[in-house]
Amino acid sequence: MQDNKIKKIRKVDLEQLISENLSFIVYICVYFAGLIIGALLYKNICTKISSELFDNIYNSQANAFLDTFFSKLCIYLSVYMLTVLIGLCVIGYPTVCCVPFLCGLEIALKLSYFYNLYNFKGFGYSLLIIIPESSMFILILIYAIKSAGEMSKNLMQIARNNESKNDISIKSYLKDFLIYGSEIIVISLINAVLIHAFNQIIRL
C-alpha cells in the first residue's frame, strides 16, 4: 500500500515537473531538431560555399583575443536582441521557436564541417571549443526565449481582450532581459578566453 502511494506521489511530481517546465522542454526539443536537420543537410550543401563560410568562421576564431571577444559578442547579442524583439510582438510566441531551431541548425553545420574535414582532430576541436561555447550561450538563450514567449503571449491576450498593458509586468521582463544580456557579455568573455587558449594547443 505504501509503495503504491510513493509511486503515485512520484508520478504526480513528474507530471508537475513537466507541466512547470513544458516551455523549456519544447524549446530544447526544437533546438535538437535543428541539430538533427543541420547534420542531415550538411552533405547536401555545396561543399565550396560551406567550406569558404566555415573557413572564415575558423579564421575569425584564430584572431587576437579582443577580435574574438568582439566577434562573439556581436553574434550573441544579435541573436539575443532578435529574441527580445520577437517577444515584443503580438505573434512572437510561435515565431520565437525559430531562434533555437536556427541556432541548432548552425551549430550542427559547424560540427559537421570540422568533423568531415579534419576527422578525429576536428572532433576534438569541436569537443573542446565549439560544444562548450555553444552550450553556455544556448542555456542563457533558452531562458531568454522563455521570457520572450511569455511576454508575447501576454501581449496577445491583452490585444484580444482589450486589457490594459499594466496588467503585465513589463518592468519584470525588462529586468530579466537585462540580466540575460549581462550574462551573455560574460559568456562572450569566457568563450573568447577558452577559444584563444585552446587555439594555442589545437592547430587544424
JSON list of C-alpha atoms in Angstrom, two decimals:
[
{"chain": "A", "resi": 1, "resn": "MET", "atom": "CA", "xyz": [0.00, 0.00, 0.00]},
{"chain": "A", "resi": 2, "resn": "GLN", "atom": "CA", "xyz": [2.75, 2.40, 0.93]},
{"chain": "A", "resi": 3, "resn": "ASP", "atom": "CA", "xyz": [4.65, 1.53, -2.25]},
{"chain": "A", "resi": 4, "resn": "ASN", "atom": "CA", "xyz": [1.60, 2.45, -4.33]},
{"chain": "A", "resi": 5, "resn": "LYS", "atom": "CA", "xyz": [1.35, 5.80, -2.53]},
{"chain": "A", "resi": 6, "resn": "ILE", "atom": "CA", "xyz": [5.04, 6.50, -3.20]},
{"chain": "A", "resi": 7, "resn": "LYS", "atom": "CA", "xyz": [4.58, 5.64, -6.89]},
{"chain": "A", "resi": 8, "resn": "LYS", "atom": "CA", "xyz": [1.57, 7.94, -7.14]},
{"chain": "A", "resi": 9, "resn": "ILE", "atom": "CA", "xyz": [3.48, 10.77, -5.45]},
{"chain": "A", "resi": 10, "resn": "ARG", "atom": "CA", "xyz": [6.42, 10.29, -7.82]},
{"chain": "A", "resi": 11, "resn": "LYS", "atom": "CA", "xyz": [4.06, 10.24, -10.79]},
{"chain": "A", "resi": 12, "resn": "VAL", "atom": "CA", "xyz": [2.39, 13.47, -9.65]},
{"chain": "A", "resi": 13, "resn": "ASP", "atom": "CA", "xyz": [5.80, 15.08, -9.02]},
{"chain": "A", "resi": 14, "resn": "LEU", "atom": "CA", "xyz": [6.97, 14.09, -12.50]},
{"chain": "A", "resi": 15, "resn": "GLU", "atom": "CA", "xyz": [3.79, 15.40, -14.14]},
{"chain": "A", "resi": 16, "resn": "GLN", "atom": "CA", "xyz": [4.07, 18.65, -12.19]},
{"chain": "A", "resi": 17, "resn": "LEU", "atom": "CA", "xyz": [7.74, 19.00, -13.13]},
{"chain": "A", "resi": 18, "resn": "ILE", "atom": "CA", "xyz": [6.92, 18.50, -16.82]},
{"chain": "A", "resi": 19, "resn": "SER", "atom": "CA", "xyz": [3.99, 20.93, -16.74]},
{"chain": "A", "resi": 20, "resn": "GLU", "atom": "CA", "xyz": [6.02, 23.61, -14.96]},
{"chain": "A", "resi": 21, "resn": "ASN", "atom": "CA", "xyz": [8.92, 23.29, -17.41]},
{"chain": "A", "resi": 22, "resn": "LEU", "atom": "CA", "xyz": [6.95, 22.49, -20.56]},
{"chain": "A", "resi": 23, "resn": "SER", "atom": "CA", "xyz": [8.17, 25.57, -22.42]},
{"chain": "A", "resi": 24, "resn": "PHE", "atom": "CA", "xyz": [11.80, 24.69, -21.67]},
{"chain": "A", "resi": 25, "resn": "ILE", "atom": "CA", "xyz": [11.22, 21.16, -22.93]},
{"chain": "A", "resi": 26, "resn": "VAL", "atom": "CA", "xyz": [9.59, 22.45, -26.13]},
{"chain": "A", "resi": 27, "resn": "TYR", "atom": "CA", "xyz": [12.42, 24.91, -26.88]},
{"chain": "A", "resi": 28, "resn": "ILE", "atom": "CA", "xyz": [15.10, 22.29, -26.16]},
{"chain": "A", "resi": 29, "resn": "CYS", "atom": "CA", "xyz": [13.33, 19.81, -28.45]},
{"chain": "A", "resi": 30, "resn": "VAL", "atom": "CA", "xyz": [13.19, 22.45, -31.18]},
{"chain": "A", "resi": 31, "resn": "TYR", "atom": "CA", "xyz": [16.91, 23.09, -30.66]},
{"chain": "A", "resi": 32, "resn": "PHE", "atom": "CA", "xyz": [17.73, 19.39, -31.00]},
{"chain": "A", "resi": 33, "resn": "ALA", "atom": "CA", "xyz": [15.51, 19.21, -34.09]},
{"chain": "A", "resi": 34, "resn": "GLY", "atom": "CA", "xyz": [17.71, 21.95, -35.58]},
{"chain": "A", "resi": 35, "resn": "LEU", "atom": "CA", "xyz": [20.82, 19.93, -34.69]},
{"chain": "A", "resi": 36, "resn": "ILE", "atom": "CA", "xyz": [19.46, 16.80, -36.39]},
{"chain": "A", "resi": 37, "resn": "ILE", "atom": "CA", "xyz": [18.28, 18.59, -39.53]},
{"chain": "A", "resi": 38, "resn": "GLY", "atom": "CA", "xyz": [21.54, 20.55, -39.74]},
{"chain": "A", "resi": 39, "resn": "ALA", "atom": "CA", "xyz": [23.57, 17.35, -39.60]},
{"chain": "A", "resi": 40, "resn": "LEU", "atom": "CA", "xyz": [21.39, 15.78, -42.31]},
{"chain": "A", "resi": 41, "resn": "LEU", "atom": "CA", "xyz": [21.53, 18.87, -44.52]},
{"chain": "A", "resi": 42, "resn": "TYR", "atom": "CA", "xyz": [25.32, 19.28, -44.39]},
{"chain": "A", "resi": 43, "resn": "LYS", "atom": "CA", "xyz": [26.00, 16.61, -47.03]},
{"chain": "A", "resi": 44, "resn": "ASN", "atom": "CA", "xyz": [23.54, 18.28, -49.41]},
{"chain": "A", "resi": 45, "resn": "ILE", "atom": "CA", "xyz": [25.10, 21.74, -49.12]},
{"chain": "A", "resi": 46, "resn": "CYS", "atom": "CA", "xyz": [27.51, 22.90, -51.78]},
{"chain": "A", "resi": 47, "resn": "THR", "atom": "CA", "xyz": [30.96, 21.96, -50.46]},
{"chain": "A", "resi": 48, "resn": "LYS", "atom": "CA", "xyz": [32.70, 25.05, -51.83]},
{"chain": "A", "resi": 49, "resn": "ILE", "atom": "CA", "xyz": [30.26, 27.51, -50.30]},
{"chain": "A", "resi": 50, "resn": "SER", "atom": "CA", "xyz": [30.17, 25.75, -46.92]},
{"chain": "A", "resi": 51, "resn": "SER", "atom": "CA", "xyz": [33.95, 25.42, -46.82]},
{"chain": "A", "resi": 52, "resn": "GLU", "atom": "CA", "xyz": [34.50, 29.12, -47.52]},
{"chain": "A", "resi": 53, "resn": "LEU", "atom": "CA", "xyz": [31.89, 30.09, -44.91]},
{"chain": "A", "resi": 54, "resn": "PHE", "atom": "CA", "xyz": [33.28, 27.92, -42.11]},
{"chain": "A", "resi": 55, "resn": "ASP", "atom": "CA", "xyz": [36.88, 28.69, -43.04]},
{"chain": "A", "resi": 56, "resn": "ASN", "atom": "CA", "xyz": [36.03, 32.33, -42.37]},
{"chain": "A", "resi": 57, "resn": "ILE", "atom": "CA", "xyz": [34.48, 31.36, -39.03]},
{"chain": "A", "resi": 58, "resn": "TYR", "atom": "CA", "xyz": [37.56, 29.37, -38.02]},
{"chain": "A", "resi": 59, "resn": "ASN", "atom": "CA", "xyz": [39.92, 32.14, -39.13]},
{"chain": "A", "resi": 60, "resn": "SER", "atom": "CA", "xyz": [37.95, 34.68, -37.09]},
{"chain": "A", "resi": 61, "resn": "GLN", "atom": "CA", "xyz": [38.41, 32.47, -34.02]},
{"chain": "A", "resi": 62, "resn": "ALA", "atom": "CA", "xyz": [42.14, 32.27, -34.68]},
{"chain": "A", "resi": 63, "resn": "ASN", "atom": "CA", "xyz": [42.47, 36.06, -34.46]},
{"chain": "A", "resi": 64, "resn": "ALA", "atom": "CA", "xyz": [43.65, 38.09, -31.48]},
{"chain": "A", "resi": 65, "resn": "PHE", "atom": "CA", "xyz": [41.78, 37.80, -28.19]},
{"chain": "A", "resi": 66, "resn": "LEU", "atom": "CA", "xyz": [39.93, 41.12, -28.45]},
{"chain": "A", "resi": 67, "resn": "ASP", "atom": "CA", "xyz": [38.88, 40.38, -32.04]},
{"chain": "A", "resi": 68, "resn": "THR", "atom": "CA", "xyz": [37.48, 37.03, -30.96]},
{"chain": "A", "resi": 69, "resn": "PHE", "atom": "CA", "xyz": [35.68, 38.60, -27.99]},
{"chain": "A", "resi": 70, "resn": "PHE", "atom": "CA", "xyz": [34.01, 41.35, -30.01]},
{"chain": "A", "resi": 71, "resn": "SER", "atom": "CA", "xyz": [33.14, 38.91, -32.78]},
{"chain": "A", "resi": 72, "resn": "LYS", "atom": "CA", "xyz": [31.40, 36.55, -30.32]},
{"chain": "A", "resi": 73, "resn": "LEU", "atom": "CA", "xyz": [29.75, 39.45, -28.52]},
{"chain": "A", "resi": 74, "resn": "CYS", "atom": "CA", "xyz": [28.28, 40.84, -31.75]},
{"chain": "A", "resi": 75, "resn": "ILE", "atom": "CA", "xyz": [26.94, 37.44, -32.83]},
{"chain": "A", "resi": 76, "resn": "TYR", "atom": "CA", "xyz": [25.48, 36.58, -29.42]},
{"chain": "A", "resi": 77, "resn": "LEU", "atom": "CA", "xyz": [23.89, 39.99, -28.89]},
{"chain": "A", "resi": 78, "resn": "SER", "atom": "CA", "xyz": [22.42, 39.99, -32.42]},
{"chain": "A", "resi": 79, "resn": "VAL", "atom": "CA", "xyz": [20.65, 36.68, -31.77]},
{"chain": "A", "resi": 80, "resn": "TYR", "atom": "CA", "xyz": [19.65, 37.84, -28.30]},
{"chain": "A", "resi": 81, "resn": "MET", "atom": "CA", "xyz": [18.22, 41.17, -29.49]},
{"chain": "A", "resi": 82, "resn": "LEU", "atom": "CA", "xyz": [16.28, 39.34, -32.20]},
{"chain": "A", "resi": 83, "resn": "THR", "atom": "CA", "xyz": [14.77, 37.16, -29.46]},
{"chain": "A", "resi": 84, "resn": "VAL", "atom": "CA", "xyz": [13.80, 40.21, -27.39]},
{"chain": "A", "resi": 85, "resn": "LEU", "atom": "CA", "xyz": [12.25, 41.96, -30.39]},
{"chain": "A", "resi": 86, "resn": "ILE", "atom": "CA", "xyz": [10.21, 38.87, -31.24]},
{"chain": "A", "resi": 87, "resn": "GLY", "atom": "CA", "xyz": [8.98, 38.83, -27.64]},
{"chain": "A", "resi": 88, "resn": "LEU", "atom": "CA", "xyz": [7.68, 42.37, -28.08]},
{"chain": "A", "resi": 89, "resn": "CYS", "atom": "CA", "xyz": [5.48, 41.24, -30.97]},
{"chain": "A", "resi": 90, "resn": "VAL", "atom": "CA", "xyz": [1.91, 40.02, -30.54]},
{"chain": "A", "resi": 91, "resn": "ILE", "atom": "CA", "xyz": [2.61, 36.99, -32.76]},
{"chain": "A", "resi": 92, "resn": "GLY", "atom": "CA", "xyz": [6.05, 36.45, -31.25]},
{"chain": "A", "resi": 93, "resn": "TYR", "atom": "CA", "xyz": [5.23, 33.26, -29.31]},
{"chain": "A", "resi": 94, "resn": "PRO", "atom": "CA", "xyz": [5.13, 30.81, -32.22]},
{"chain": "A", "resi": 95, "resn": "THR", "atom": "CA", "xyz": [7.78, 32.78, -34.11]},
{"chain": "A", "resi": 96, "resn": "VAL", "atom": "CA", "xyz": [10.31, 32.68, -31.26]},
{"chain": "A", "resi": 97, "resn": "CYS", "atom": "CA", "xyz": [10.62, 28.90, -31.75]},
{"chain": "A", "resi": 98, "resn": "CYS", "atom": "CA", "xyz": [12.62, 29.67, -34.91]},
{"chain": "A", "resi": 99, "resn": "VAL", "atom": "CA", "xyz": [15.51, 31.02, -32.81]},
{"chain": "A", "resi": 100, "resn": "PRO", "atom": "CA", "xyz": [16.56, 27.75, -31.07]},
{"chain": "A", "resi": 101, "resn": "PHE", "atom": "CA", "xyz": [15.94, 25.86, -34.31]},
{"chain": "A", "resi": 102, "resn": "LEU", "atom": "CA", "xyz": [18.24, 28.11, -36.34]},
{"chain": "A", "resi": 103, "resn": "CYS", "atom": "CA", "xyz": [20.88, 28.01, -33.58]},
{"chain": "A", "resi": 104, "resn": "GLY", "atom": "CA", "xyz": [20.80, 24.22, -33.59]},
{"chain": "A", "resi": 105, "resn": "LEU", "atom": "CA", "xyz": [21.00, 24.21, -37.39]},
{"chain": "A", "resi": 106, "resn": "GLU", "atom": "CA", "xyz": [24.06, 26.49, -37.39]},
{"chain": "A", "resi": 107, "resn": "ILE", "atom": "CA", "xyz": [25.87, 24.52, -34.68]},
{"chain": "A", "resi": 108, "resn": "ALA", "atom": "CA", "xyz": [25.20, 21.18, -36.41]},
{"chain": "A", "resi": 109, "resn": "LEU", "atom": "CA", "xyz": [26.56, 22.51, -39.71]},
{"chain": "A", "resi": 110, "resn": "LYS", "atom": "CA", "xyz": [29.65, 23.80, -37.93]},
{"chain": "A", "resi": 111, "resn": "LEU", "atom": "CA", "xyz": [30.26, 20.49, -36.12]},
{"chain": "A", "resi": 112, "resn": "SER", "atom": "CA", "xyz": [29.73, 18.52, -39.33]},
{"chain": "A", "resi": 113, "resn": "TYR", "atom": "CA", "xyz": [32.17, 20.75, -41.18]},
{"chain": "A", "resi": 114, "resn": "PHE", "atom": "CA", "xyz": [35.01, 20.27, -38.69]},
{"chain": "A", "resi": 115, "resn": "TYR", "atom": "CA", "xyz": [34.43, 16.54, -38.32]},
{"chain": "A", "resi": 116, "resn": "ASN", "atom": "CA", "xyz": [34.18, 15.85, -42.07]},
{"chain": "A", "resi": 117, "resn": "LEU", "atom": "CA", "xyz": [37.20, 17.98, -42.95]},
{"chain": "A", "resi": 118, "resn": "TYR", "atom": "CA", "xyz": [39.55, 17.14, -40.06]},
{"chain": "A", "resi": 119, "resn": "ASN", "atom": "CA", "xyz": [38.17, 13.76, -38.83]},
{"chain": "A", "resi": 120, "resn": "PHE", "atom": "CA", "xyz": [39.15, 13.00, -35.20]},
{"chain": "A", "resi": 121, "resn": "LYS", "atom": "CA", "xyz": [41.17, 16.19, -34.90]},
{"chain": "A", "resi": 122, "resn": "GLY", "atom": "CA", "xyz": [38.07, 18.13, -35.89]},
{"chain": "A", "resi": 123, "resn": "PHE", "atom": "CA", "xyz": [36.03, 16.10, -33.40]},
{"chain": "A", "resi": 124, "resn": "GLY", "atom": "CA", "xyz": [38.47, 17.02, -30.63]},
{"chain": "A", "resi": 125, "resn": "TYR", "atom": "CA", "xyz": [38.33, 20.68, -31.66]},
{"chain": "A", "resi": 126, "resn": "SER", "atom": "CA", "xyz": [34.53, 20.58, -31.56]},
{"chain": "A", "resi": 127, "resn": "LEU", "atom": "CA", "xyz": [34.52, 18.81, -28.20]},
{"chain": "A", "resi": 128, "resn": "LEU", "atom": "CA", "xyz": [36.87, 21.32, -26.57]},
{"chain": "A", "resi": 129, "resn": "ILE", "atom": "CA", "xyz": [35.75, 24.57, -28.21]},
{"chain": "A", "resi": 130, "resn": "ILE", "atom": "CA", "xyz": [32.50, 24.52, -30.18]},
{"chain": "A", "resi": 131, "resn": "ILE", "atom": "CA", "xyz": [30.32, 22.40, -27.87]},
{"chain": "A", "resi": 132, "resn": "PRO", "atom": "CA", "xyz": [31.19, 24.22, -24.58]},
{"chain": "A", "resi": 133, "resn": "GLU", "atom": "CA", "xyz": [30.93, 27.59, -26.32]},
{"chain": "A", "resi": 134, "resn": "SER", "atom": "CA", "xyz": [27.53, 26.89, -27.84]},
{"chain": "A", "resi": 135, "resn": "SER", "atom": "CA", "xyz": [26.18, 25.15, -24.71]},
{"chain": "A", "resi": 136, "resn": "MET", "atom": "CA", "xyz": [26.80, 28.16, -22.46]},
{"chain": "A", "resi": 137, "resn": "PHE", "atom": "CA", "xyz": [25.15, 30.53, -24.92]},
{"chain": "A", "resi": 138, "resn": "ILE", "atom": "CA", "xyz": [22.17, 28.25, -25.65]},
{"chain": "A", "resi": 139, "resn": "LEU", "atom": "CA", "xyz": [21.48, 27.80, -21.93]},
{"chain": "A", "resi": 140, "resn": "ILE", "atom": "CA", "xyz": [21.06, 31.55, -21.41]},
{"chain": "A", "resi": 141, "resn": "LEU", "atom": "CA", "xyz": [19.24, 31.95, -24.71]},
{"chain": "A", "resi": 142, "resn": "ILE", "atom": "CA", "xyz": [16.63, 29.32, -23.77]},
{"chain": "A", "resi": 143, "resn": "TYR", "atom": "CA", "xyz": [15.79, 31.31, -20.63]},
{"chain": "A", "resi": 144, "resn": "ALA", "atom": "CA", "xyz": [15.55, 34.49, -22.71]},
{"chain": "A", "resi": 145, "resn": "ILE", "atom": "CA", "xyz": [13.33, 32.72, -25.26]},
{"chain": "A", "resi": 146, "resn": "LYS", "atom": "CA", "xyz": [11.04, 31.52, -22.45]},
{"chain": "A", "resi": 147, "resn": "SER", "atom": "CA", "xyz": [10.66, 35.09, -21.15]},
{"chain": "A", "resi": 148, "resn": "ALA", "atom": "CA", "xyz": [10.11, 36.40, -24.69]},
{"chain": "A", "resi": 149, "resn": "GLY", "atom": "CA", "xyz": [7.47, 33.77, -25.36]},
{"chain": "A", "resi": 150, "resn": "GLU", "atom": "CA", "xyz": [5.63, 34.54, -22.12]},
{"chain": "A", "resi": 151, "resn": "MET", "atom": "CA", "xyz": [5.69, 38.27, -22.80]},
{"chain": "A", "resi": 152, "resn": "SER", "atom": "CA", "xyz": [4.40, 37.74, -26.34]},
{"chain": "A", "resi": 153, "resn": "LYS", "atom": "CA", "xyz": [1.54, 35.53, -25.10]},
{"chain": "A", "resi": 154, "resn": "ASN", "atom": "CA", "xyz": [0.59, 38.17, -22.53]},
{"chain": "A", "resi": 155, "resn": "LEU", "atom": "CA", "xyz": [0.60, 40.87, -25.18]},
{"chain": "A", "resi": 156, "resn": "MET", "atom": "CA", "xyz": [-1.60, 38.71, -27.40]},
{"chain": "A", "resi": 157, "resn": "GLN", "atom": "CA", "xyz": [-4.04, 38.21, -24.53]},
{"chain": "A", "resi": 158, "resn": "ILE", "atom": "CA", "xyz": [-4.15, 41.95, -23.93]},
{"chain": "A", "resi": 159, "resn": "ALA", "atom": "CA", "xyz": [-4.81, 42.60, -27.63]},
{"chain": "A", "resi": 160, "resn": "ARG", "atom": "CA", "xyz": [-7.64, 40.04, -27.71]},
{"chain": "A", "resi": 161, "resn": "ASN", "atom": "CA", "xyz": [-9.36, 41.18, -24.52]},
{"chain": "A", "resi": 162, "resn": "ASN", "atom": "CA", "xyz": [-8.63, 44.91, -24.88]},
{"chain": "A", "resi": 163, "resn": "GLU", "atom": "CA", "xyz": [-6.94, 44.88, -21.49]},
{"chain": "A", "resi": 164, "resn": "SER", "atom": "CA", "xyz": [-4.50, 47.43, -20.15]},
{"chain": "A", "resi": 165, "resn": "LYS", "atom": "CA", "xyz": [-0.78, 46.87, -20.62]},
{"chain": "A", "resi": 166, "resn": "ASN", "atom": "CA", "xyz": [-0.41, 47.49, -16.91]},
{"chain": "A", "resi": 167, "resn": "ASP", "atom": "CA", "xyz": [-1.86, 44.01, -16.36]},
{"chain": "A", "resi": 168, "resn": "ILE", "atom": "CA", "xyz": [1.53, 42.53, -17.23]},
{"chain": "A", "resi": 169, "resn": "SER", "atom": "CA", "xyz": [4.76, 43.48, -15.55]},
{"chain": "A", "resi": 170, "resn": "ILE", "atom": "CA", "xyz": [6.82, 44.92, -18.41]},
{"chain": "A", "resi": 171, "resn": "LYS", "atom": "CA", "xyz": [9.47, 46.02, -15.91]},
{"chain": "A", "resi": 172, "resn": "SER", "atom": "CA", "xyz": [9.87, 42.44, -14.69]},
{"chain": "A", "resi": 173, "resn": "TYR", "atom": "CA", "xyz": [10.51, 41.20, -18.24]},
{"chain": "A", "resi": 174, "resn": "LEU", "atom": "CA", "xyz": [12.92, 44.06, -18.96]},
{"chain": "A", "resi": 175, "resn": "LYS", "atom": "CA", "xyz": [14.80, 43.28, -15.76]},
{"chain": "A", "resi": 176, "resn": "ASP", "atom": "CA", "xyz": [15.13, 39.64, -16.85]},
{"chain": "A", "resi": 177, "resn": "PHE", "atom": "CA", "xyz": [16.32, 40.70, -20.30]},
{"chain": "A", "resi": 178, "resn": "LEU", "atom": "CA", "xyz": [18.97, 43.00, -18.78]},
{"chain": "A", "resi": 179, "resn": "ILE", "atom": "CA", "xyz": [20.22, 40.15, -16.59]},
{"chain": "A", "resi": 180, "resn": "TYR", "atom": "CA", "xyz": [20.38, 37.78, -19.56]},
{"chain": "A", "resi": 181, "resn": "GLY", "atom": "CA", "xyz": [22.17, 40.44, -21.62]},
{"chain": "A", "resi": 182, "resn": "SER", "atom": "CA", "xyz": [24.78, 40.89, -18.87]},
{"chain": "A", "resi": 183, "resn": "GLU", "atom": "CA", "xyz": [25.27, 37.13, -18.70]},
{"chain": "A", "resi": 184, "resn": "ILE", "atom": "CA", "xyz": [25.78, 36.98, -22.46]},
{"chain": "A", "resi": 185, "resn": "ILE", "atom": "CA", "xyz": [28.56, 39.58, -22.18]},
{"chain": "A", "resi": 186, "resn": "VAL", "atom": "CA", "xyz": [30.24, 37.44, -19.50]},
{"chain": "A", "resi": 187, "resn": "ILE", "atom": "CA", "xyz": [29.80, 34.30, -21.64]},
{"chain": "A", "resi": 188, "resn": "SER", "atom": "CA", "xyz": [31.35, 36.10, -24.62]},
{"chain": "A", "resi": 189, "resn": "LEU", "atom": "CA", "xyz": [34.38, 36.90, -22.48]},
{"chain": "A", "resi": 190, "resn": "ILE", "atom": "CA", "xyz": [34.66, 33.34, -21.15]},
{"chain": "A", "resi": 191, "resn": "ASN", "atom": "CA", "xyz": [34.31, 31.83, -24.63]},
{"chain": "A", "resi": 192, "resn": "ALA", "atom": "CA", "xyz": [36.90, 34.21, -26.06]},
{"chain": "A", "resi": 193, "resn": "VAL", "atom": "CA", "xyz": [39.34, 33.13, -23.33]},
{"chain": "A", "resi": 194, "resn": "LEU", "atom": "CA", "xyz": [38.66, 29.43, -23.97]},
{"chain": "A", "resi": 195, "resn": "ILE", "atom": "CA", "xyz": [38.90, 29.75, -27.74]},
{"chain": "A", "resi": 196, "resn": "HIS", "atom": "CA", "xyz": [42.11, 31.78, -27.54]},
{"chain": "A", "resi": 197, "resn": "ALA", "atom": "CA", "xyz": [43.65, 29.30, -25.08]},
{"chain": "A", "resi": 198, "resn": "PHE", "atom": "CA", "xyz": [42.70, 26.14, -26.97]},
{"chain": "A", "resi": 199, "resn": "ASN", "atom": "CA", "xyz": [43.71, 27.60, -30.32]},
{"chain": "A", "resi": 200, "resn": "GLN", "atom": "CA", "xyz": [47.25, 27.73, -28.95]},
{"chain": "A", "resi": 201, "resn": "ILE", "atom": "CA", "xyz": [47.05, 23.98, -28.28]},
{"chain": "A", "resi": 202, "resn": "ILE", "atom": "CA", "xyz": [44.99, 22.65, -31.19]},
{"chain": "A", "resi": 203, "resn": "ARG", "atom": "CA", "xyz": [46.03, 23.58, -34.71]},
{"chain": "A", "resi": 204, "resn": "LEU", "atom": "CA", "xyz": [43.82, 22.40, -37.58]}
]
